[in-house]
Amino acid sequence: MSTSLTSLTIADARAQLGDRSISARELAESHIAAIEASRALNAFVSETADRAIADAARADVRLAKGDAGVLEGIPVAIKDLFCTKGVLSTAGSHILNGFVPAYESTVTANMWREGAVMLGKTNMDEFAMGSSNETSYYGPVLNPWRRPGDNRDLVPGGSSGGSAAAVAAQLCLGATGTDTGGSIRQPAAFTGTVGLKPTYGRCSRWGIVAFASSLDQAGPMTRTVGDAAIMLKAMAGHDAKDSTSVDVAVPDYESVLEKSVKGLRIGIPAEYRIDGTPAEIVALWDSGIAWLKDAGAEIVAVSLPHTKYALPAYYIVAPAEASSNLARYDGVRYGLRVDQGDLTEMYETTRAAGFGAEVKRRILIGTYVLSAGYYDAYYLQAQKVRTLIADDFKQAWQKVDVLLTPTTPEPAFGVGEKSDDPVAMYLNDILTVPANMAGLPALSLPAGLSSQGLPLGLQVVGRAFDEETVLRVGRALERAAAFDGRPAPWWRSN
Amino acid sequence: MSLDKATVARIARLARISLPDEDLAPMADELSGILKWIEQLNEVDTAGVEPMTSVVGHPLHHRDDVVTDGGCREDILGNATETADGYFVVPKVIE
């Protein structure tokens, strides 16, 4: 029984909760048991079982009254980058040691208002800086997937690796992630799950620990495209507390999912066919093209000439913004404090002890590119390149409705395999970063398995605030791909 | 551009992160590697291109200039390591 409850989709659980064939309480309990039996994955920083039971009890009352919200009784996990009132919020960093917010992020507040049940806070790369979840102070998350016949641990991707692993291992029905350069989509691709980065401005950033403010965006991670549509509706909306959140209506994403893609124009950007891309990734992409063609869409070759510059430009813009955002961690107001010497020394020793190696690297790069004499050469040039990248997409939207690409240049890699080469690690985001640089919505969905039996993702990128078409095309691909792969539960302790 | 140890020490100081002497050279190597890869941006002709300031392009909202929050001193101080009389406490700054 408990196994079948954890394998439900959000849509199915909603139906069964609605007709009272299951209760929110038993749904929560089966997930709590699954989480406790799956600690080997290290997917959670904090488990909040008591809170889940209390949330579920409230949901059961509302369900009985016929007063259910969009996510009433649905057990979810929250990336530990979201501040949650009264619950430890670490951003995967030692510098937020013991930090218990006195406030709730807008996105999670929206979800609780809609009846969601909180199971816990998921592990992540420190301050969302990483593509493998190995930079977390709380240790790496392991991918539930392994190569068949090979018991070596693989990374779940990052930075939302704990959320992705929790969704893939059926420890929650959905989870929140955040995506600054691919941190929702890349782990979704690595774990055979669905991840949606909405348009910049669609979800409020208020109460989410800031990494790179002009790029950060929260989004859903689920097992189906339809579930992503349900969750996004609950998460999204204008918020006066985030001046970059946009005051546009939140559509009913679910209602357009099954609409035919007939006549839609699907752009295939030549520049995403990068030298050295494995043949199996190219083959999967070709399958995606064929599936959409069969469904009646029109395939159009397009060019986004500045694609290759998106990643290096990102590695100026994101560290620059991070160096500024992370200046707040000073040992005075919250988190870790190492008392030593005068005020400056206290700052310096606290920050040296609190930040991990990758975060330090990025703060130093950011400080350097913003420092006197280098600002124009690096930061200003990167922001100009960013304009050109956004212009490339604008040109493409004259000819096509969405773009179809692979999500990542490779499937999940081994723990420790790339940790001593920062640039090799950065290259994992080469296909996801352009959408962040232009603020566009982008979805990753599982579309097949690699020759080694690991999930591979396809990415759909759309126009700003057109998540509807992105989800609709995603749903068409999901239908055609019929991906039903599931990792063997090697990690279960019972 | 490759960074030398002195430059790394200077930016570490600006960023208020203490870096022990023996870490300066490896950090200089790592940062130089990243910067060298980033410098491919120099081949892009950006003459006459405006730098991006916002991806959204929506105008910012004006709001009334009124107090909307406050009166929560205990909440604000609640996560600090050291407080006294409603203030954060830092090492002595003025002799």
Coordinates of C-alpha atoms in Angstrom, one line a residue:
Chain A
M1 CA 0.0 0.0 0.0
S2 CA 2.6 2.5 1.0
T3 CA 4.6 1.8 -2.2
S4 CA 1.6 2.5 -4.4
L5 CA 0.8 5.8 -2.5
T6 CA 4.3 7.1 -3.1
S7 CA 4.2 6.3 -6.8
L8 CA 1.1 8.4 -7.5
T9 CA 1.2 11.4 -9.6
I10 CA 0.0 14.7 -8.1
A11 CA -3.0 14.5 -10.5
D12 CA -3.9 11.0 -9.3
A13 CA -3.4 11.8 -5.7
R14 CA -5.6 14.9 -6.0
A15 CA -8.3 12.7 -7.5
Q16 CA -8.1 10.1 -4.8
L17 CA -7.9 12.7 -2.0
G18 CA -10.9 14.4 -3.6
D19 CA -13.1 11.4 -3.6
R20 CA -11.8 10.5 -0.1
S21 CA -10.5 7.1 -1.2
I22 CA -7.3 8.1 0.5
S23 CA -6.6 10.5 3.3
A24 CA -3.9 13.2 3.3
R25 CA -2.7 11.7 6.5
E26 CA -2.0 8.2 5.0
L27 CA -0.4 9.9 2.0
A28 CA 1.9 11.9 4.3
E29 CA 2.7 8.8 6.4
S30 CA 3.7 6.7 3.5
H31 CA 6.1 9.4 2.3
I32 CA 7.5 9.9 5.8
A33 CA 8.3 6.2 5.9
A34 CA 9.9 6.3 2.4
I35 CA 12.1 9.2 3.4
E36 CA 13.2 7.4 6.6
A37 CA 14.1 4.3 4.6
S38 CA 16.0 6.3 2.0
R39 CA 18.6 8.3 4.1
A40 CA 21.4 6.7 2.1
L41 CA 20.6 9.1 -0.7
N42 CA 21.2 12.1 1.6
A43 CA 18.4 14.0 -0.2
F44 CA 17.2 15.9 2.8
V45 CA 18.9 18.4 5.1
S46 CA 15.9 18.4 7.4
E47 CA 13.0 16.0 7.7
T48 CA 9.8 17.6 9.1
A49 CA 7.6 14.6 9.8
D50 CA 5.6 16.3 12.6
R51 CA 4.9 19.3 10.5
A52 CA 3.8 17.0 7.6
I53 CA 1.3 15.2 9.9
A54 CA -0.1 18.5 11.1
D55 CA -0.3 19.9 7.6
A56 CA -2.1 16.7 6.5
A57 CA -4.6 16.9 9.3
R58 CA -5.5 20.4 8.2
A59 CA -5.8 19.2 4.6
D60 CA -8.1 16.4 5.6
V61 CA -10.4 18.9 7.3
R62 CA -10.5 21.1 4.2
L63 CA -11.0 18.2 1.9
A64 CA -13.9 17.0 4.0
K65 CA -15.5 20.4 3.8
G66 CA -15.0 20.6 0.0
D67 CA -12.7 23.6 0.5
A68 CA -9.5 22.2 -1.1
G69 CA -6.7 24.2 -2.6
V70 CA -4.7 23.4 -5.7
L71 CA -2.2 21.3 -3.8
E72 CA -4.5 20.2 -0.9
G73 CA -2.9 17.3 0.9
I74 CA -0.1 16.8 -1.6
P75 CA 3.2 16.0 0.2
V76 CA 6.1 18.1 -1.2
A77 CA 9.8 18.7 -0.5
I78 CA 11.3 22.2 -0.4
K79 CA 14.8 23.0 -1.6
D80 CA 16.7 24.3 1.3
L81 CA 17.2 27.6 -0.5
F82 CA 13.7 28.7 0.4
C83 CA 13.3 30.3 3.8
T84 CA 10.7 28.5 5.8
K85 CA 9.4 30.0 9.0
G86 CA 10.5 28.1 12.1
V87 CA 12.4 25.5 10.0
L88 CA 16.1 25.4 9.6
S89 CA 17.1 26.9 6.2
T90 CA 20.7 26.4 5.3
A91 CA 21.2 27.0 1.5
G92 CA 23.6 24.0 1.8
S93 CA 26.1 26.2 3.5
H94 CA 27.9 26.1 6.8
I95 CA 27.7 29.9 7.0
L96 CA 23.9 29.7 7.6
N97 CA 24.6 27.3 10.5
G98 CA 21.5 27.2 12.7
F99 CA 19.6 29.8 10.8
V100 CA 15.8 29.5 11.5
P101 CA 13.9 32.2 9.5
A102 CA 11.2 34.2 11.2
Y103 CA 9.5 34.5 7.9
E104 CA 8.2 32.4 5.0
S105 CA 9.3 32.7 1.3
T106 CA 6.4 33.9 -0.9
V107 CA 6.5 30.8 -3.1
T108 CA 6.3 28.4 -0.2
A109 CA 3.6 30.5 1.5
N110 CA 1.6 30.3 -1.8
M111 CA 2.0 26.5 -1.7
W112 CA 0.9 26.2 2.0
R113 CA -2.1 28.4 1.3
E114 CA -3.0 25.9 -1.5
G115 CA -2.9 23.1 1.0
A116 CA 0.5 21.5 0.3
V117 CA 2.1 19.3 3.0
M118 CA 5.8 19.9 3.9
L119 CA 7.9 16.8 4.2
G120 CA 11.3 18.5 4.6
K121 CA 14.0 20.6 3.2
T122 CA 16.2 19.1 0.4
N123 CA 19.9 19.1 0.1
M124 CA 21.6 21.2 -2.6
D125 CA 24.8 22.6 -3.8
E126 CA 26.0 25.4 -1.5
F127 CA 24.2 28.6 -2.3
A128 CA 23.0 26.8 -5.5
M129 CA 26.5 26.9 -6.9
G130 CA 27.2 23.6 -8.6
S131 CA 26.1 21.1 -11.1
S132 CA 26.5 17.9 -9.1
N133 CA 25.4 18.5 -5.5
E134 CA 28.9 17.8 -4.3
T135 CA 29.5 21.4 -3.0
S136 CA 26.9 21.0 -0.2
Y137 CA 28.2 21.4 3.4
Y138 CA 25.8 18.5 4.2
G139 CA 27.6 16.1 1.8
P140 CA 26.7 15.0 -1.7
V141 CA 23.3 13.7 -2.7
L142 CA 23.4 10.4 -4.5
N143 CA 21.4 9.8 -7.7
P144 CA 18.8 7.1 -7.2
W145 CA 19.9 5.9 -10.7
R146 CA 23.0 3.7 -11.2
R147 CA 24.3 2.2 -14.4
P148 CA 22.8 -1.3 -14.5
G149 CA 25.3 -3.9 -13.3
D150 CA 27.5 -1.1 -11.8
N151 CA 27.2 -0.1 -8.1
R152 CA 29.2 3.1 -8.4
D153 CA 27.5 6.2 -7.1
L154 CA 26.4 8.9 -9.6
V155 CA 25.6 12.5 -9.0
P156 CA 22.0 13.7 -9.2
G157 CA 23.0 16.9 -10.9
G158 CA 22.7 20.3 -9.2
S159 CA 22.1 22.5 -7.7
S160 CA 18.5 21.2 -6.9
G161 CA 19.9 17.6 -6.6
G162 CA 18.2 16.8 -3.4
S163 CA 14.8 17.8 -4.8
A164 CA 15.5 15.8 -8.0
A165 CA 16.6 12.7 -6.1
A166 CA 13.6 12.9 -3.8
V167 CA 11.2 13.1 -6.7
A168 CA 12.9 10.3 -8.6
A169 CA 13.1 8.0 -5.6
Q170 CA 9.4 8.6 -4.8
L171 CA 10.0 10.4 -1.5
C172 CA 7.6 13.2 -2.4
L173 CA 5.1 13.8 -5.1
G174 CA 6.8 17.0 -6.2
A175 CA 9.5 19.4 -5.0
T176 CA 10.5 23.0 -5.4
G177 CA 13.8 23.9 -7.1
T178 CA 15.5 27.0 -8.2
D179 CA 17.3 27.6 -11.5
T180 CA 20.0 30.2 -12.1
G181 CA 21.9 28.5 -14.9
G182 CA 20.2 25.1 -15.2
S183 CA 19.8 24.0 -11.5
I184 CA 16.2 22.7 -12.0
R185 CA 16.6 21.3 -15.6
Q186 CA 20.0 19.5 -15.4
P187 CA 19.2 17.5 -12.2
A188 CA 15.8 16.7 -13.7
A189 CA 17.5 15.3 -16.8
F190 CA 20.0 13.3 -14.6
T191 CA 17.3 11.7 -12.5
G192 CA 14.6 11.0 -15.1
T193 CA 12.2 13.6 -13.8
V194 CA 10.5 16.8 -15.1
G195 CA 11.8 20.2 -14.2
L196 CA 10.4 23.6 -15.2
K197 CA 12.2 26.9 -15.0
P198 CA 9.5 29.5 -15.4
T199 CA 10.0 32.9 -17.0
Y200 CA 12.0 35.3 -14.9
G201 CA 9.4 37.2 -12.9
R202 CA 6.8 34.5 -12.9
C203 CA 7.5 33.4 -9.4
S204 CA 8.5 35.7 -6.6
R205 CA 12.1 35.5 -5.4
W206 CA 11.2 37.0 -2.0
G207 CA 12.5 34.8 0.8
I208 CA 14.6 32.6 -1.5
V209 CA 18.3 32.9 -0.5
A210 CA 19.8 35.0 -3.3
F211 CA 22.5 33.7 -5.6
A212 CA 22.4 35.8 -8.8
S213 CA 19.3 38.0 -8.6
S214 CA 18.9 38.8 -12.3
L215 CA 18.9 35.0 -13.1
D216 CA 17.4 33.1 -10.1
Q217 CA 13.9 31.7 -10.6
A218 CA 12.0 29.1 -8.7
G219 CA 10.1 26.3 -10.3
P220 CA 8.5 22.8 -9.9
M221 CA 10.2 19.4 -10.1
T222 CA 7.8 16.5 -10.6
R223 CA 7.4 13.1 -12.3
T224 CA 5.1 14.3 -15.1
V225 CA 4.6 17.4 -17.2
G226 CA 1.0 17.6 -15.9
D227 CA 2.2 17.7 -12.3
A228 CA 4.6 20.5 -13.2
A229 CA 1.6 22.4 -14.6
I230 CA -0.3 21.9 -11.3
M231 CA 2.5 22.9 -9.1
L232 CA 3.5 26.0 -11.1
K233 CA 0.0 27.4 -10.8
A234 CA 0.3 27.2 -7.0
M235 CA 3.8 28.7 -6.9
A236 CA 3.4 31.5 -9.4
G237 CA 2.0 35.0 -9.1
H238 CA 2.8 38.7 -8.6
D239 CA 4.3 39.7 -5.3
A240 CA 4.7 43.3 -4.2
K241 CA 7.7 42.2 -2.1
D242 CA 9.7 41.3 -5.2
S243 CA 10.0 44.3 -7.6
T244 CA 11.0 41.9 -10.4
S245 CA 8.0 39.7 -10.1
V246 CA 5.6 40.6 -12.9
D247 CA 2.0 41.4 -12.6
V248 CA 0.5 39.2 -15.3
A249 CA -2.3 36.7 -14.8
V250 CA -1.4 33.1 -13.9
P251 CA -3.1 30.9 -16.5
D252 CA -4.6 27.5 -15.8
Y253 CA -1.7 25.6 -17.3
E254 CA -3.4 22.3 -16.9
S255 CA -6.2 23.2 -19.2
V256 CA -3.9 23.5 -22.3
L257 CA -1.8 20.4 -21.7
E258 CA -3.7 18.0 -24.0
K259 CA -4.2 20.5 -26.8
S260 CA -2.7 19.3 -30.0
V261 CA 0.7 20.7 -31.2
K262 CA -0.5 20.6 -34.7
G263 CA 0.7 23.6 -36.6
L264 CA 3.1 24.8 -33.9
R265 CA 6.5 25.7 -35.2
I266 CA 9.4 24.0 -33.4
G267 CA 12.8 25.6 -33.8
I268 CA 15.9 23.5 -33.9
P269 CA 18.9 25.7 -33.1
A270 CA 22.0 24.6 -35.1
E271 CA 24.4 25.9 -32.4
Y272 CA 23.2 23.5 -29.8
R273 CA 24.8 20.7 -31.8
I274 CA 28.1 21.1 -30.0
D275 CA 31.2 19.3 -31.1
G276 CA 31.8 16.2 -29.1
T277 CA 28.1 15.7 -28.1
P278 CA 27.6 12.0 -27.7
A279 CA 25.8 10.3 -30.6
E280 CA 23.1 9.0 -28.2
I281 CA 22.2 12.6 -27.2
V282 CA 22.0 13.6 -30.9
A283 CA 19.8 10.5 -31.6
L284 CA 17.5 11.4 -28.7
W285 CA 17.1 14.9 -30.1
D286 CA 16.3 13.5 -33.5
S287 CA 13.7 11.3 -31.9
G288 CA 12.1 14.3 -30.2
I289 CA 12.0 16.1 -33.6
A290 CA 10.4 13.1 -35.2
W291 CA 7.8 12.8 -32.4
L292 CA 6.7 16.4 -32.8
K293 CA 6.6 16.1 -36.5
D294 CA 4.4 13.0 -36.2
A295 CA 2.1 15.0 -33.9
G296 CA 1.7 17.6 -36.7
A297 CA 4.2 20.3 -35.7
E298 CA 6.3 22.0 -38.2
I299 CA 10.1 21.7 -37.7
V300 CA 12.1 24.8 -38.5
A301 CA 15.9 25.2 -38.5
V302 CA 17.0 28.3 -36.6
S303 CA 20.2 29.9 -35.7
L304 CA 21.2 31.5 -32.3
P305 CA 24.7 32.6 -33.2
H306 CA 25.8 33.8 -29.7
T307 CA 24.9 30.5 -28.0
K308 CA 28.5 29.6 -27.2
Y309 CA 29.1 32.8 -25.4
A310 CA 26.2 32.4 -23.0
L311 CA 28.2 30.2 -20.5
P312 CA 31.3 32.4 -20.3
A313 CA 29.1 35.5 -20.0
Y314 CA 27.1 33.7 -17.2
Y315 CA 30.4 33.1 -15.3
I316 CA 30.9 36.8 -15.1
V317 CA 27.3 37.9 -14.4
A318 CA 26.4 35.2 -11.9
P319 CA 29.6 35.5 -9.7
A320 CA 29.4 39.3 -9.9
E321 CA 25.9 39.2 -8.5
A322 CA 26.8 36.5 -6.0
S323 CA 29.8 38.4 -4.6
S324 CA 27.4 41.3 -3.9
N325 CA 24.5 39.1 -2.5
L326 CA 26.8 37.0 -0.3
A327 CA 28.4 40.1 1.3
R328 CA 25.5 39.9 3.8
Y329 CA 27.1 36.9 5.6
D330 CA 29.1 38.7 8.1
G331 CA 28.7 36.7 11.3
V332 CA 26.8 39.5 12.9
R333 CA 23.1 39.0 12.2
Y334 CA 22.6 35.3 11.6
G335 CA 24.5 32.1 11.0
L336 CA 28.0 31.2 11.8
R337 CA 30.4 33.5 13.6
V338 CA 34.0 32.9 14.3
D339 CA 35.2 35.3 17.0
Q340 CA 38.7 36.3 16.3
G341 CA 40.5 39.6 16.5
D342 CA 38.9 42.9 15.4
L343 CA 35.8 43.4 13.3
T344 CA 37.5 42.9 10.0
E345 CA 39.3 39.8 11.2
M346 CA 36.0 38.4 12.5
Y347 CA 34.4 39.0 9.1
E348 CA 37.3 37.3 7.3
T349 CA 37.6 34.3 9.5
T350 CA 33.9 33.8 9.7
R351 CA 33.6 33.9 5.9
A352 CA 36.7 31.7 5.4
A353 CA 35.2 29.0 7.7
G354 CA 31.6 29.3 6.5
F355 CA 32.0 29.2 2.7
G356 CA 33.1 26.2 0.8
A357 CA 35.7 26.1 -2.0
E358 CA 33.3 26.7 -5.0
V359 CA 31.5 29.5 -3.3
K360 CA 34.8 31.2 -2.4
R361 CA 36.0 30.8 -6.0
R362 CA 32.9 32.5 -7.3
I363 CA 32.9 35.3 -4.8
L364 CA 36.5 36.0 -5.7
I365 CA 35.8 35.9 -9.5
G366 CA 32.9 38.2 -8.9
T367 CA 34.9 40.6 -6.8
Y368 CA 37.6 40.7 -9.4
V369 CA 35.4 41.4 -12.4
L370 CA 33.6 44.2 -10.5
S371 CA 36.8 45.7 -9.2
A372 CA 38.2 49.1 -10.3
G373 CA 39.8 48.9 -13.7
Y374 CA 38.2 45.6 -14.8
Y375 CA 34.5 46.4 -14.7
D376 CA 34.2 47.5 -18.3
A377 CA 36.4 44.7 -19.7
Y378 CA 34.4 41.9 -17.9
Y379 CA 31.1 42.9 -16.5
L380 CA 30.0 45.4 -19.0
Q381 CA 31.1 43.2 -21.9
A382 CA 29.2 40.3 -20.4
Q383 CA 26.0 42.4 -20.1
K384 CA 26.4 43.4 -23.7
V385 CA 26.8 39.8 -24.8
R386 CA 23.7 39.1 -22.8
T387 CA 21.8 41.6 -24.8
L388 CA 23.0 39.8 -28.0
I389 CA 21.9 36.4 -26.6
A390 CA 18.4 37.8 -25.8
D391 CA 18.3 39.3 -29.3
D392 CA 19.1 35.9 -30.8
F393 CA 16.0 34.5 -29.1
K394 CA 13.8 37.4 -30.2
Q395 CA 14.9 36.8 -33.8
A396 CA 14.0 33.1 -33.4
W397 CA 10.5 33.9 -32.1
Q398 CA 9.7 35.6 -35.4
K399 CA 9.9 32.2 -37.0
V400 CA 9.1 29.6 -34.3
D401 CA 6.9 29.1 -31.2
V402 CA 9.3 27.0 -29.1
L403 CA 12.8 25.6 -29.3
L404 CA 13.7 21.9 -28.8
T405 CA 17.1 20.9 -27.6
P406 CA 18.8 18.3 -25.4
T407 CA 19.0 19.4 -21.8
T408 CA 22.5 18.3 -21.0
P409 CA 25.5 17.3 -23.1
E410 CA 25.8 14.0 -21.2
P411 CA 24.0 11.7 -18.7
A412 CA 24.7 11.7 -15.0
F413 CA 28.4 11.3 -14.1
G414 CA 30.2 9.7 -11.2
V415 CA 30.6 11.2 -7.8
G416 CA 34.1 12.8 -7.7
E417 CA 34.6 12.6 -11.4
K418 CA 34.6 16.3 -12.2
S419 CA 35.2 17.9 -8.8
D420 CA 38.8 19.1 -9.5
D421 CA 38.1 20.8 -12.8
P422 CA 35.7 23.8 -12.3
V423 CA 35.4 24.5 -16.1
A424 CA 34.6 20.9 -17.0
M425 CA 31.8 21.1 -14.3
Y426 CA 30.6 24.4 -15.7
L427 CA 30.2 23.0 -19.2
N428 CA 27.3 20.8 -17.9
D429 CA 25.1 23.9 -18.1
I430 CA 26.0 24.9 -21.6
L431 CA 22.6 24.0 -23.0
T432 CA 20.5 25.4 -20.1
V433 CA 22.3 28.7 -19.4
P434 CA 21.1 30.6 -22.5
A435 CA 17.4 30.5 -21.3
N436 CA 18.4 32.0 -18.0
M437 CA 20.5 34.8 -19.7
A438 CA 17.3 35.7 -21.6
G439 CA 14.9 35.1 -18.8
L440 CA 12.9 32.5 -20.8
P441 CA 10.8 29.6 -19.6
A442 CA 12.3 26.2 -20.2
L443 CA 11.3 22.6 -19.4
S444 CA 13.3 19.4 -19.2
L445 CA 11.5 16.1 -19.4
P446 CA 12.9 12.5 -19.5
A447 CA 12.8 11.2 -23.0
G448 CA 14.9 8.1 -23.1
L449 CA 17.8 6.1 -21.6
S450 CA 21.5 6.3 -22.6
S451 CA 23.4 3.2 -23.8
Q452 CA 24.4 2.8 -20.2
G453 CA 20.8 2.8 -19.0
L454 CA 20.7 6.3 -17.6
P455 CA 18.0 8.9 -18.2
L456 CA 18.4 11.6 -20.8
G457 CA 16.4 14.8 -21.0
L458 CA 15.0 17.0 -23.8
Q459 CA 14.5 20.7 -23.2
V460 CA 11.7 22.9 -24.5
V461 CA 12.4 26.7 -24.4
G462 CA 9.6 29.2 -25.0
R463 CA 8.7 32.9 -25.3
A464 CA 8.6 34.9 -22.1
F465 CA 5.5 34.2 -20.1
D466 CA 4.4 31.4 -22.5
E467 CA 4.8 28.5 -20.1
E468 CA 1.5 27.2 -21.6
T469 CA 3.1 26.4 -25.0
V470 CA 6.2 25.0 -23.3
L471 CA 4.1 22.6 -21.2
R472 CA 1.9 21.7 -24.1
V473 CA 4.9 20.7 -26.3
G474 CA 6.4 19.0 -23.2
R475 CA 3.2 17.0 -22.8
A476 CA 3.3 16.0 -26.5
L477 CA 6.9 14.8 -26.1
E478 CA 6.1 13.0 -22.9
R479 CA 3.2 11.1 -24.6
A480 CA 5.4 10.1 -27.5
A481 CA 8.5 9.2 -25.4
A482 CA 6.4 7.1 -23.0
F483 CA 9.4 7.1 -20.6
D484 CA 8.6 4.7 -17.8
G485 CA 12.1 4.1 -16.5
R486 CA 12.5 3.8 -12.8
P487 CA 15.6 3.3 -10.7
A488 CA 16.0 0.0 -8.8
P489 CA 15.6 0.9 -5.1
W490 CA 19.2 -0.1 -4.0
W491 CA 19.2 2.7 -1.4
R492 CA 16.2 1.4 0.7
S493 CA 17.0 0.4 4.2
N494 CA 14.0 -1.8 4.5
Chain B
M1 CA 44.6 37.3 -18.0
S2 CA 46.4 35.3 -15.3
L3 CA 46.2 36.4 -11.7
D4 CA 49.2 36.6 -9.5
K5 CA 49.3 35.8 -5.7
A6 CA 49.2 39.5 -4.8
T7 CA 46.1 40.1 -6.8
V8 CA 44.3 37.2 -5.3
A9 CA 45.3 38.4 -1.8
R10 CA 43.9 41.9 -2.7
I11 CA 40.5 40.6 -3.9
A12 CA 40.3 38.2 -1.0
R13 CA 40.8 41.2 1.3
L14 CA 38.1 43.1 -0.7
A15 CA 35.7 40.1 -0.3
R16 CA 36.6 39.7 3.4
I17 CA 37.6 36.1 3.1
S18 CA 40.9 35.2 4.8
L19 CA 43.0 33.0 2.6
P20 CA 46.1 31.5 4.1
D21 CA 49.4 32.1 2.3
E22 CA 49.7 28.6 1.0
D23 CA 46.2 28.8 -0.6
L24 CA 47.0 31.9 -2.7
A25 CA 49.0 30.2 -5.4
P26 CA 46.5 27.3 -6.0
M27 CA 43.6 29.8 -6.0
A28 CA 45.5 32.0 -8.4
D29 CA 45.8 29.1 -10.8
E30 CA 42.2 28.1 -10.5
L31 CA 40.9 31.6 -11.0
S32 CA 43.3 32.2 -13.9
G33 CA 42.0 29.0 -15.6
I34 CA 38.4 30.2 -15.3
L35 CA 39.2 33.7 -16.5
K36 CA 41.2 32.4 -19.4
W37 CA 38.1 30.4 -20.5
I38 CA 35.8 33.5 -19.9
E39 CA 38.0 35.7 -22.1
Q40 CA 36.6 34.2 -25.3
L41 CA 34.0 36.9 -24.8
N42 CA 36.5 39.4 -26.1
E43 CA 36.0 38.0 -29.7
V44 CA 32.4 39.2 -29.7
D45 CA 31.9 42.5 -31.4
T46 CA 29.7 44.5 -29.0
A47 CA 30.2 48.0 -30.6
G48 CA 26.9 49.9 -30.2
V49 CA 25.3 47.2 -28.1
E50 CA 23.5 48.3 -25.0
P51 CA 24.3 46.3 -21.9
M52 CA 21.4 44.3 -20.5
T53 CA 19.8 45.8 -17.4
S54 CA 16.6 43.7 -17.2
V55 CA 15.4 40.6 -19.0
V56 CA 11.8 41.3 -18.3
G57 CA 11.3 44.7 -19.7
H58 CA 8.3 45.4 -17.5
P59 CA 8.2 48.8 -15.8
L60 CA 8.7 48.8 -12.1
H61 CA 5.7 49.4 -10.0
H62 CA 5.4 52.5 -7.8
R63 CA 4.0 52.0 -4.4
D64 CA 2.7 54.4 -1.8
D65 CA 5.5 55.6 0.5
V66 CA 4.0 54.1 3.6
V67 CA 5.3 51.8 6.3
T68 CA 4.3 48.2 5.6
D69 CA 6.3 46.2 8.0
G70 CA 8.2 46.5 11.3
G71 CA 7.8 46.1 15.0
C72 CA 9.6 42.8 14.9
R73 CA 12.8 43.5 16.7
E74 CA 12.9 40.1 18.4
D75 CA 12.5 38.3 15.1
I76 CA 15.4 40.3 13.6
L77 CA 17.7 39.7 16.5
G78 CA 16.6 36.1 17.0
N79 CA 19.3 34.5 14.8
A80 CA 22.3 36.6 16.0
T81 CA 25.1 35.0 17.9
E82 CA 25.4 38.0 20.3
T83 CA 23.0 40.8 21.1
A84 CA 22.6 43.3 23.9
D85 CA 19.8 45.7 24.8
G86 CA 18.1 45.2 21.4
Y87 CA 21.3 45.6 19.4
F88 CA 23.7 43.3 17.5
V89 CA 27.1 43.1 19.2
V90 CA 30.3 43.2 17.2
P91 CA 34.0 43.3 18.3
K92 CA 35.0 46.7 19.6
V93 CA 35.5 49.1 16.7
I94 CA 36.4 52.4 18.4
E95 CA 39.1 52.5 21.1

